[in-house]
Amino acid sequence: MPTPVLHTERLLLRPYRPDDAEDSVALLTDPEVGRFMGAGPLTPAEAAALFGRLFETVYANDLFDVWAVRRDGRYVGHAEIKRTDQVDGHEIIYALAKPAWGDGLGTELARALVRYGFDALDLPRVYATVAAENHASLALLAKLGFVHERDVTEDDGSLTRVLAVDRSPT
């Protein structure tokens, strides 16, 4: 099933389009945005290659859902939900461009991803992995009910927190 379009009060999440390349590369190469993502910010060449793989591999094979996030028509970030062996379940991943920080959009975005995981994917639990130093994301996820499950020591010695939130019983 192709990645659907999602709406929140202020955000539009839609599958990436080829004309989103410049915005995506700028987000993934920004040192402040990328400092807590994987091995850190990407080079422009790495970010462009990753963007290309979205179409060639992820969307072409319907592997998982990935969205360009927009507010008032402007690109403000990236979101995805995918199955990963690191948590033995589905993990949400999100990043906002610096101009979108501090306005509650991260909470709104993460809440939409969790809701999608529960409602559309029928998941019993949704995970997030966050660098232990990323206090803003840890606080945001705690507001949404995520609880700390365990820590993972990365190859470079840094810690990643594995968090989870369970679907509320109905």
mmCIF file of C-alpha atoms in Angstrom:
data_model
loop_
_atom_site.group_PDB
_atom_site.id
_atom_site.type_symbol
_atom_site.label_atom_id
_atom_site.label_comp_id
_atom_site.label_asym_id
_atom_site.label_seq_id
_atom_site.Cartn_x
_atom_site.Cartn_y
_atom_site.Cartn_z
ATOM 1 C CA MET A 1 0.000 0.000 0.000
ATOM 2 C CA PRO A 2 1.529 3.355 -0.989
ATOM 3 C CA THR A 3 2.366 5.929 1.671
ATOM 4 C CA PRO A 4 -0.831 7.860 2.402
ATOM 5 C CA VAL A 5 -1.244 11.586 2.867
ATOM 6 C CA LEU A 6 -1.811 12.554 6.518
ATOM 7 C CA HIS A 7 -3.099 15.791 7.998
ATOM 8 C CA THR A 8 -2.800 17.299 11.454
ATOM 9 C CA GLU A 9 -4.046 20.660 12.658
ATOM 10 C CA ARG A 10 -1.035 22.473 11.168
ATOM 11 C CA LEU A 11 0.885 19.893 9.164
ATOM 12 C CA LEU A 12 0.569 18.034 5.891
ATOM 13 C CA LEU A 13 2.505 14.774 5.612
ATOM 14 C CA ARG A 14 2.749 13.559 2.040
ATOM 15 C CA PRO A 15 5.044 11.212 0.172
ATOM 16 C CA TYR A 16 8.168 12.890 -1.115
ATOM 17 C CA ARG A 17 8.240 14.155 -4.692
ATOM 18 C CA PRO A 18 11.338 14.635 -6.824
ATOM 19 C CA ASP A 19 11.079 18.417 -6.385
ATOM 20 C CA ASP A 20 11.587 17.973 -2.606
ATOM 21 C CA ALA A 21 15.244 17.010 -3.159
ATOM 22 C CA GLU A 22 16.760 20.392 -2.318
ATOM 23 C CA ASP A 23 14.765 20.709 0.922
ATOM 24 C CA SER A 24 15.537 17.131 1.983
ATOM 25 C CA VAL A 25 19.257 17.526 1.339
ATOM 26 C CA ALA A 26 19.313 20.819 3.281
ATOM 27 C CA LEU A 27 17.607 19.164 6.261
ATOM 28 C CA LEU A 28 19.864 16.100 6.314
ATOM 29 C CA THR A 29 23.076 18.120 5.962
ATOM 30 C CA ASP A 30 22.227 20.728 8.623
ATOM 31 C CA PRO A 31 24.724 20.204 11.477
ATOM 32 C CA GLU A 32 22.240 21.120 14.228
ATOM 33 C CA VAL A 33 19.439 18.963 12.840
ATOM 34 C CA GLY A 34 21.740 16.043 12.084
ATOM 35 C CA ARG A 35 23.768 15.981 15.286
ATOM 36 C CA PHE A 36 21.459 13.344 16.799
ATOM 37 C CA MET A 37 20.646 11.411 13.623
ATOM 38 C CA GLY A 38 22.576 8.187 13.102
ATOM 39 C CA ALA A 39 26.228 9.018 12.624
ATOM 40 C CA GLY A 40 25.471 12.744 12.403
ATOM 41 C CA PRO A 41 24.741 15.125 9.552
ATOM 42 C CA LEU A 42 25.206 13.738 6.071
ATOM 43 C CA THR A 43 27.362 15.203 3.338
ATOM 44 C CA PRO A 44 25.424 16.681 0.406
ATOM 45 C CA ALA A 45 26.353 13.648 -1.724
ATOM 46 C CA GLU A 46 25.177 11.200 0.972
ATOM 47 C CA ALA A 47 21.912 13.102 1.455
ATOM 48 C CA ALA A 48 21.257 13.219 -2.306
ATOM 49 C CA ALA A 49 21.931 9.468 -2.588
ATOM 50 C CA LEU A 50 19.589 8.766 0.329
ATOM 51 C CA PHE A 51 16.897 10.888 -1.313
ATOM 52 C CA GLY A 52 17.281 8.917 -4.533
ATOM 53 C CA ARG A 53 16.926 5.626 -2.658
ATOM 54 C CA LEU A 54 13.554 6.791 -1.355
ATOM 55 C CA PHE A 55 12.182 6.487 -4.872
ATOM 56 C CA GLU A 56 14.347 3.648 -6.214
ATOM 57 C CA THR A 57 13.977 1.336 -3.230
ATOM 58 C CA VAL A 58 11.584 2.460 -0.485
ATOM 59 C CA TYR A 59 8.652 3.701 -2.555
ATOM 60 C CA ALA A 60 9.304 1.353 -5.501
ATOM 61 C CA ASN A 61 9.101 -1.686 -3.215
ATOM 62 C CA ASP A 62 6.572 -0.262 -0.761
ATOM 63 C CA LEU A 63 8.995 -0.952 2.107
ATOM 64 C CA PHE A 64 7.735 1.562 4.676
ATOM 65 C CA ASP A 65 6.050 4.945 4.965
ATOM 66 C CA VAL A 66 8.137 8.099 4.488
ATOM 67 C CA TRP A 67 6.773 11.637 4.353
ATOM 68 C CA ALA A 68 7.833 15.143 3.502
ATOM 69 C CA VAL A 69 6.322 17.353 6.208
ATOM 70 C CA ARG A 70 4.875 20.714 5.206
ATOM 71 C CA ARG A 71 3.318 23.631 7.021
ATOM 72 C CA ASP A 72 1.514 26.318 5.052
ATOM 73 C CA GLY A 73 2.996 24.859 1.859
ATOM 74 C CA ARG A 74 6.608 25.046 3.086
ATOM 75 C CA TYR A 75 8.818 22.040 3.756
ATOM 76 C CA VAL A 76 9.481 21.830 7.499
ATOM 77 C CA GLY A 77 10.682 18.275 8.003
ATOM 78 C CA HIS A 78 10.868 14.551 7.480
ATOM 79 C CA ALA A 79 8.903 11.670 9.037
ATOM 80 C CA GLU A 80 8.781 7.905 8.735
ATOM 81 C CA ILE A 81 7.594 4.786 10.478
ATOM 82 C CA LYS A 82 9.267 1.491 9.762
ATOM 83 C CA ARG A 83 9.914 -1.946 11.132
ATOM 84 C CA THR A 84 13.411 -2.297 12.525
ATOM 85 C CA ASP A 85 15.225 -5.173 14.168
ATOM 86 C CA GLN A 86 16.862 -2.817 16.682
ATOM 87 C CA VAL A 87 13.518 -2.613 18.526
ATOM 88 C CA ASP A 88 11.810 -5.712 17.103
ATOM 89 C CA GLY A 89 8.886 -3.554 16.055
ATOM 90 C CA HIS A 90 7.957 -0.310 14.299
ATOM 91 C CA GLU A 91 9.926 2.838 15.051
ATOM 92 C CA ILE A 92 8.960 6.441 14.376
ATOM 93 C CA ILE A 93 11.614 8.772 13.007
ATOM 94 C CA TYR A 94 11.187 12.505 12.565
ATOM 95 C CA ALA A 95 13.275 15.628 12.032
ATOM 96 C CA LEU A 96 12.255 19.253 11.765
ATOM 97 C CA ALA A 97 14.105 22.098 10.085
ATOM 98 C CA LYS A 98 15.404 24.705 12.545
ATOM 99 C CA PRO A 99 12.795 27.363 11.613
ATOM 100 C CA ALA A 100 10.098 24.891 12.750
ATOM 101 C CA TRP A 101 11.610 24.315 16.198
ATOM 102 C CA GLY A 102 9.959 25.544 19.372
ATOM 103 C CA ASP A 103 6.386 25.804 18.103
ATOM 104 C CA GLY A 104 5.046 22.413 19.189
ATOM 105 C CA LEU A 105 5.294 20.952 15.693
ATOM 106 C CA GLY A 106 7.522 18.096 16.845
ATOM 107 C CA THR A 107 4.882 16.964 19.327
ATOM 108 C CA GLU A 108 2.166 17.294 16.701
ATOM 109 C CA LEU A 109 4.228 15.328 14.197
ATOM 110 C CA ALA A 110 5.213 12.537 16.598
ATOM 111 C CA ARG A 111 1.595 12.246 17.792
ATOM 112 C CA ALA A 112 0.439 11.840 14.174
ATOM 113 C CA LEU A 113 3.026 9.114 13.557
ATOM 114 C CA VAL A 114 1.995 7.213 16.690
ATOM 115 C CA ARG A 115 -1.694 7.532 15.775
ATOM 116 C CA TYR A 116 -0.933 6.236 12.281
ATOM 117 C CA GLY A 117 0.978 3.292 13.763
ATOM 118 C CA PHE A 118 -1.917 2.351 16.016
ATOM 119 C CA ASP A 119 -4.851 3.139 13.720
ATOM 120 C CA ALA A 120 -3.610 2.396 10.196
ATOM 121 C CA LEU A 121 -0.944 -0.236 10.876
ATOM 122 C CA ASP A 122 -2.788 -1.775 13.853
ATOM 123 C CA LEU A 123 0.381 -1.905 15.941
ATOM 124 C CA PRO A 124 0.141 -2.789 19.632
ATOM 125 C CA ARG A 125 3.302 -0.785 20.419
ATOM 126 C CA VAL A 126 5.307 1.989 18.749
ATOM 127 C CA TYR A 127 8.993 2.604 19.423
ATOM 128 C CA ALA A 128 11.407 5.496 19.140
ATOM 129 C CA THR A 129 15.189 5.462 19.480
ATOM 130 C CA VAL A 130 16.770 8.687 20.660
ATOM 131 C CA ALA A 131 20.319 9.743 21.467
ATOM 132 C CA ALA A 132 20.612 10.031 25.256
ATOM 133 C CA GLU A 133 21.849 13.629 24.840
ATOM 134 C CA ASN A 134 18.780 14.649 22.817
ATOM 135 C CA HIS A 135 16.868 16.006 25.789
ATOM 136 C CA ALA A 136 14.299 17.854 23.660
ATOM 137 C CA SER A 137 13.177 14.686 21.858
ATOM 138 C CA LEU A 138 13.196 12.663 25.069
ATOM 139 C CA ALA A 139 10.935 15.252 26.749
ATOM 140 C CA LEU A 140 8.645 15.419 23.706
ATOM 141 C CA LEU A 141 8.212 11.647 23.640
ATOM 142 C CA ALA A 142 7.620 11.488 27.405
ATOM 143 C CA LYS A 143 4.707 13.918 26.917
ATOM 144 C CA LEU A 144 3.225 11.416 24.466
ATOM 145 C CA GLY A 145 3.488 8.563 26.959
ATOM 146 C CA PHE A 146 6.687 6.919 25.724
ATOM 147 C CA VAL A 147 8.588 5.097 28.450
ATOM 148 C CA HIS A 148 12.246 4.110 28.588
ATOM 149 C CA GLU A 149 12.787 0.420 27.852
ATOM 150 C CA ARG A 150 16.536 0.073 27.621
ATOM 151 C CA ASP A 151 19.753 1.685 26.456
ATOM 152 C CA VAL A 152 21.893 0.614 23.536
ATOM 153 C CA THR A 153 25.614 1.402 23.547
ATOM 154 C CA GLU A 154 26.630 2.416 20.042
ATOM 155 C CA ASP A 155 29.960 1.547 18.409
ATOM 156 C CA ASP A 156 31.288 5.024 19.255
ATOM 157 C CA GLY A 157 30.382 4.584 22.954
ATOM 158 C CA SER A 158 27.358 6.897 22.876
ATOM 159 C CA LEU A 159 24.026 5.799 24.314
ATOM 160 C CA THR A 160 20.750 5.469 22.461
ATOM 161 C CA ARG A 161 17.572 5.266 24.492
ATOM 162 C CA VAL A 162 14.911 2.829 23.291
ATOM 163 C CA LEU A 163 11.451 4.139 24.179
ATOM 164 C CA ALA A 164 8.015 2.635 23.621
ATOM 165 C CA VAL A 165 4.367 3.538 23.921
ATOM 166 C CA ASP A 166 1.587 0.963 23.990
ATOM 167 C CA ARG A 167 -1.797 1.299 22.410
ATOM 168 C CA SER A 168 -4.375 2.270 25.008
ATOM 169 C CA PRO A 169 -6.853 -0.473 25.776
ATOM 170 C CA THR A 170 -10.278 0.307 24.340
#
